[in-house]
Short mmCIF file of C-alpha atoms in Angstrom, two decimals:
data_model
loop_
_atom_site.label_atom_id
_atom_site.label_comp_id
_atom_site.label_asym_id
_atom_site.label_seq_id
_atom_site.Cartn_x
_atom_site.Cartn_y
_atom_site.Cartn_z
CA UNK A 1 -2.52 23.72 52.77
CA UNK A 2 -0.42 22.73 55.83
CA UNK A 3 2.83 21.61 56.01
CA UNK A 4 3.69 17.66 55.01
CA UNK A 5 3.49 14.86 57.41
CA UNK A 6 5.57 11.46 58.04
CA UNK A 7 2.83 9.01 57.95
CA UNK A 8 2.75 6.44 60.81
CA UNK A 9 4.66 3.46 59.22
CA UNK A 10 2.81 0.90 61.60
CA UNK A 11 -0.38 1.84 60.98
CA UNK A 12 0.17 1.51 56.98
CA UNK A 13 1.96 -1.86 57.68
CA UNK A 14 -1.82 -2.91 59.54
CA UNK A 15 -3.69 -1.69 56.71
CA UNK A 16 -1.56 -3.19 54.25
CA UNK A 17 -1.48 -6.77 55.68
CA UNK A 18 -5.90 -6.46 56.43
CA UNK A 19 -6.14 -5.20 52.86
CA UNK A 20 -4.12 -8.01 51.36
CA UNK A 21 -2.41 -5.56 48.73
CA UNK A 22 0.34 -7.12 47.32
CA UNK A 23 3.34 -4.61 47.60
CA UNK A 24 5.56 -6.39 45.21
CA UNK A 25 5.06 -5.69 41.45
CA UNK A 26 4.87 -8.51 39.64
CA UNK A 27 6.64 -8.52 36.14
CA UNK A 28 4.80 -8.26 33.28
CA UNK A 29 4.50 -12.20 31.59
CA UNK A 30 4.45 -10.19 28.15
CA UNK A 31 4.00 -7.15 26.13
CA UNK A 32 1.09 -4.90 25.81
CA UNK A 33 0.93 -6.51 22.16
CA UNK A 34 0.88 -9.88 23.77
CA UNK A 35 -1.24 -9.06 26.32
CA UNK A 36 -3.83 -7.15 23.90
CA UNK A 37 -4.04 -10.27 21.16
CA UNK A 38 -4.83 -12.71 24.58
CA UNK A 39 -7.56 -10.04 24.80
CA UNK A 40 -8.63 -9.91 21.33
CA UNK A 41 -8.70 -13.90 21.26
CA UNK A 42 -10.38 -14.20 24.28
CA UNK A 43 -13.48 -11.80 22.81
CA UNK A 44 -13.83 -13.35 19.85
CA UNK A 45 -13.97 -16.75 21.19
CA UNK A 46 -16.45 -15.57 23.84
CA UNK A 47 -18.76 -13.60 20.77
CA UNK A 48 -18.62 -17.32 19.11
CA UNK A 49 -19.63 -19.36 22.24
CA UNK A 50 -22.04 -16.97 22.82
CA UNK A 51 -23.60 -16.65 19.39
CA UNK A 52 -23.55 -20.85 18.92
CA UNK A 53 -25.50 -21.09 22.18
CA UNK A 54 -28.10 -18.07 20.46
CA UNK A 55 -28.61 -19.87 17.42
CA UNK A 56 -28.38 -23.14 19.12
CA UNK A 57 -26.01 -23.70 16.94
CA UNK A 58 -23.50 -27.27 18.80
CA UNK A 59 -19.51 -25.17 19.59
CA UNK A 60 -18.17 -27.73 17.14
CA UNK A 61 -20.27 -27.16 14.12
CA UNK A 62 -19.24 -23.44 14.90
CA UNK A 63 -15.62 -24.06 15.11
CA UNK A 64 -15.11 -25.85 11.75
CA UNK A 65 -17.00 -22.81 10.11
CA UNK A 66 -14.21 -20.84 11.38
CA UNK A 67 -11.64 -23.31 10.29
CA UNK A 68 -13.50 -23.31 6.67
CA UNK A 69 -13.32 -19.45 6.83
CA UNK A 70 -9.72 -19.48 7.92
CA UNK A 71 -8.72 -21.86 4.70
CA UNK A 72 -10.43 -20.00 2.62
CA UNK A 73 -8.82 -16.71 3.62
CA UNK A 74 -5.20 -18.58 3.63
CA UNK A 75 -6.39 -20.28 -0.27
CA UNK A 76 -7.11 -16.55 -0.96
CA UNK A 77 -3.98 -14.86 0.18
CA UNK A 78 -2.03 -17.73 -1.80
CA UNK A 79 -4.11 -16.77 -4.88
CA UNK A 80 -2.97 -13.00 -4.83
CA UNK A 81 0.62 -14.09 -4.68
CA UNK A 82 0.51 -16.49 -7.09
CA UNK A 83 -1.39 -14.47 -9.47
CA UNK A 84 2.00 -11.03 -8.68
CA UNK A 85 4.22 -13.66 -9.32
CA UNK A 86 2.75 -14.82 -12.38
CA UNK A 87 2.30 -11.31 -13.70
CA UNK A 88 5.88 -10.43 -12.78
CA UNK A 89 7.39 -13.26 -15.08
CA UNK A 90 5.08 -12.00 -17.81
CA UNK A 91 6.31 -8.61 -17.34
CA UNK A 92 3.56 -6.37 -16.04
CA UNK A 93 4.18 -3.38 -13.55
CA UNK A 94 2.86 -4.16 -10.00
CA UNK A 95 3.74 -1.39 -7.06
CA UNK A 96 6.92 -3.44 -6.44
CA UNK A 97 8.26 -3.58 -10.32
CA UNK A 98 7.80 0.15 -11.24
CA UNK A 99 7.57 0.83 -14.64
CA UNK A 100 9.24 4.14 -14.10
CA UNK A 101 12.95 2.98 -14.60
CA UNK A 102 15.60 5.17 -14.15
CA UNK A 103 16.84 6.13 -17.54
CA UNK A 104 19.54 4.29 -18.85
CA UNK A 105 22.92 5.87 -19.79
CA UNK A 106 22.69 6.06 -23.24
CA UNK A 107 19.73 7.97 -23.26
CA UNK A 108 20.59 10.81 -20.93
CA UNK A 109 20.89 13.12 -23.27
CA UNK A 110 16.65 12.71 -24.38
CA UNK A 111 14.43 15.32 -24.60
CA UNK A 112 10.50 15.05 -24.39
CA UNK A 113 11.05 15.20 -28.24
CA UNK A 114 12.93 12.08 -28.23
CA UNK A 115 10.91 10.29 -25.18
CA UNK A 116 7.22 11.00 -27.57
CA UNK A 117 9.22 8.99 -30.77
CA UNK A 118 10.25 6.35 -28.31
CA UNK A 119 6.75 5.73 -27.16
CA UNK A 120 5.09 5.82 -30.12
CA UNK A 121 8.09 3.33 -31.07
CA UNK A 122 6.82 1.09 -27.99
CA UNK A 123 3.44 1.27 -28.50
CA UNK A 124 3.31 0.48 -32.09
CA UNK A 125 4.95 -2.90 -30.59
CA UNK A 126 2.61 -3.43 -27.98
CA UNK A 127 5.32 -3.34 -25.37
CA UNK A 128 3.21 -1.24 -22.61
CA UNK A 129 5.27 -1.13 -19.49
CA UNK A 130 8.26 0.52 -21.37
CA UNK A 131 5.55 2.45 -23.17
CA UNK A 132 4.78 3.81 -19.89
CA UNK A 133 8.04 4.74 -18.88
CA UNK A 134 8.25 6.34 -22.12
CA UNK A 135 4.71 8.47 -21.33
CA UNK A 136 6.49 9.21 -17.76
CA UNK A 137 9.65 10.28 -18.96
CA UNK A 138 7.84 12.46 -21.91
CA UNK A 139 5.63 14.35 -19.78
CA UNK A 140 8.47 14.89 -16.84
CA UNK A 141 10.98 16.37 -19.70
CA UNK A 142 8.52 18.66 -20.93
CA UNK A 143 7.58 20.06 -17.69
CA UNK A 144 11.52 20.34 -16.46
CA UNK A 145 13.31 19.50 -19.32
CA UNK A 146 17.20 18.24 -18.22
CA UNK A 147 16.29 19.05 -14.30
CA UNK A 148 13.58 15.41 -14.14
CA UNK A 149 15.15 13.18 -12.04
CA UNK A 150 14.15 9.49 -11.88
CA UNK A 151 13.50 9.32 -8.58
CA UNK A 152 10.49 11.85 -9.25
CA UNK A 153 7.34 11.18 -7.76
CA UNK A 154 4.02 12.07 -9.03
CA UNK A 155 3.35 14.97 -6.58
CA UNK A 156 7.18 16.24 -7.85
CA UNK A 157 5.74 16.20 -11.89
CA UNK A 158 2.01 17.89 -10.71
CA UNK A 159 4.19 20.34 -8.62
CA UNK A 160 6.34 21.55 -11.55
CA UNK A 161 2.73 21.45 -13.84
CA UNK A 162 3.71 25.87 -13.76
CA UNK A 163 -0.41 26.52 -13.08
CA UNK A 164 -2.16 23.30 -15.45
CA UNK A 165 -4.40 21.24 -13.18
CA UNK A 166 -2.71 17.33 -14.03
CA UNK A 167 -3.32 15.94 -10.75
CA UNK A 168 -5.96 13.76 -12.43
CA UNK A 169 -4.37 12.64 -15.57
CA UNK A 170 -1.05 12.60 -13.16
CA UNK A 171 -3.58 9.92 -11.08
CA UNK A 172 -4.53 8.47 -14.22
CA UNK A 173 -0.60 7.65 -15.10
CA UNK A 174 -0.30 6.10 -11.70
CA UNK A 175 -3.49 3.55 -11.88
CA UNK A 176 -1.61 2.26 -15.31
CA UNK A 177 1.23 2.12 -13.99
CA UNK A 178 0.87 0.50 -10.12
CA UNK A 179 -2.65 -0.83 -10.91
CA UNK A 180 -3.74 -4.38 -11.32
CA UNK A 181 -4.93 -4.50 -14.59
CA UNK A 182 -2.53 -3.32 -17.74
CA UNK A 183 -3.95 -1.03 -19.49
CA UNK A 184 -4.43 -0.95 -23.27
CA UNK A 185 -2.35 0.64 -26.31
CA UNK A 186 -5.76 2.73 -26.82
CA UNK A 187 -5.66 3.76 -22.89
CA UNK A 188 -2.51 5.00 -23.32
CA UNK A 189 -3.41 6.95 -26.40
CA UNK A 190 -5.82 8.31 -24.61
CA UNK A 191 -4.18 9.85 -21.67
CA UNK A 192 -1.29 10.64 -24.20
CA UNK A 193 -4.04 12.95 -25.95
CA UNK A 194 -5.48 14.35 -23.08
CA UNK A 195 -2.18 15.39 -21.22
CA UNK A 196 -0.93 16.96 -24.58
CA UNK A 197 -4.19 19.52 -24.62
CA UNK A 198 -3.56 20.33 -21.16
CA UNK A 199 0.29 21.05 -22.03
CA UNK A 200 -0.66 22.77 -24.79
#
């Protein structure tokens, strides 16, 4: 490779001006978020045009589909909100109300003895989100006894399990807890049974 050359300032200045390159950068009008959403838009809206004129379908009739769709989307976003809210005031667990409380002051001092009487004390009243931060605190005190913490997650109870496989009943715990639907004094029962045999 030879050595480096000035190039011939003139000459670029001619082929610069024929060209028409512009040598100034322009500023951006907006960010690559901006810019990519005017893409985005400007697909979609082609993909409709292009499918009405397919299906011979008139641009207007096509647009208020898309408005109806659009309602219907907003009408079902306000549904789901309503429907959290509602639950919240009647006291189910969604992912933002965990049912997994910290423990209060007074009962610092409980062992998994004392956390299985208090939920068989909550479920014999029905009362199934503190039943289930009964079940939680239970099953974390008998795998670490005094060392559970409230700010536990589920991968910090399966990871102190010493060897048992209770990823799934762990899982299980979870659904009832964060899941849409509250789950049943029976349900709870249930896992109660299952995650006794496999402490057992």
């Amino acid at each position: 490779m030879g050595p480096f050359v000035a190039a011939d300032r003139g000459v670029l200045a001619r082929v610069l001006a024929a060209s028409g390159v512009e040598r100034a950068p322009a500023p951006p009008e907006s960010s690559y978020l901006g810019e990519l959403g005017r893409a985005v838009r400007r697909t979609i809206v082609e993909a409709l045009l292009a499918g009405a004129k397919r299906l011979h379908v008139a641009p207007w009739a096509l647009w208020a589909l898309v408005a109806v769709l659009a309602v219907v989307v907003a009408l079902l976003i306000l549904r789901a909100i309503f429907s959290r809210v509602r639950g919240r005031r009647r006291g189910t667990t969604g992912p933002e109300s965990s049912a997994v409380a910290p423990e209060p002051a007074s009962g610092r001092a409980r062992d998994a003895a004392a956390w299985r009487s208090e939920l068989e004390r909550r479920l014999a009243a029905g009362r199934i989100p503190e039943a289930l931060e009964a079940l939680w605190w239970w099953l974390a005190r008998s795998l670490a006894g005094g060392d559970a913490e409230a700010d536990w997650t589920s991968r910090d109870l399966v990871a102190r399990s010493h060897g048992r496989d209770l990823r799934d009943l762990v899982r299980r715990l979870d659904a009832f807890t964060y899941g849409p639907r509250q789950p049943g004094v029976e349900e709870l029962r249930g896992l109660l049974g299952r995650l006794e045999e496999a402490l057992a």
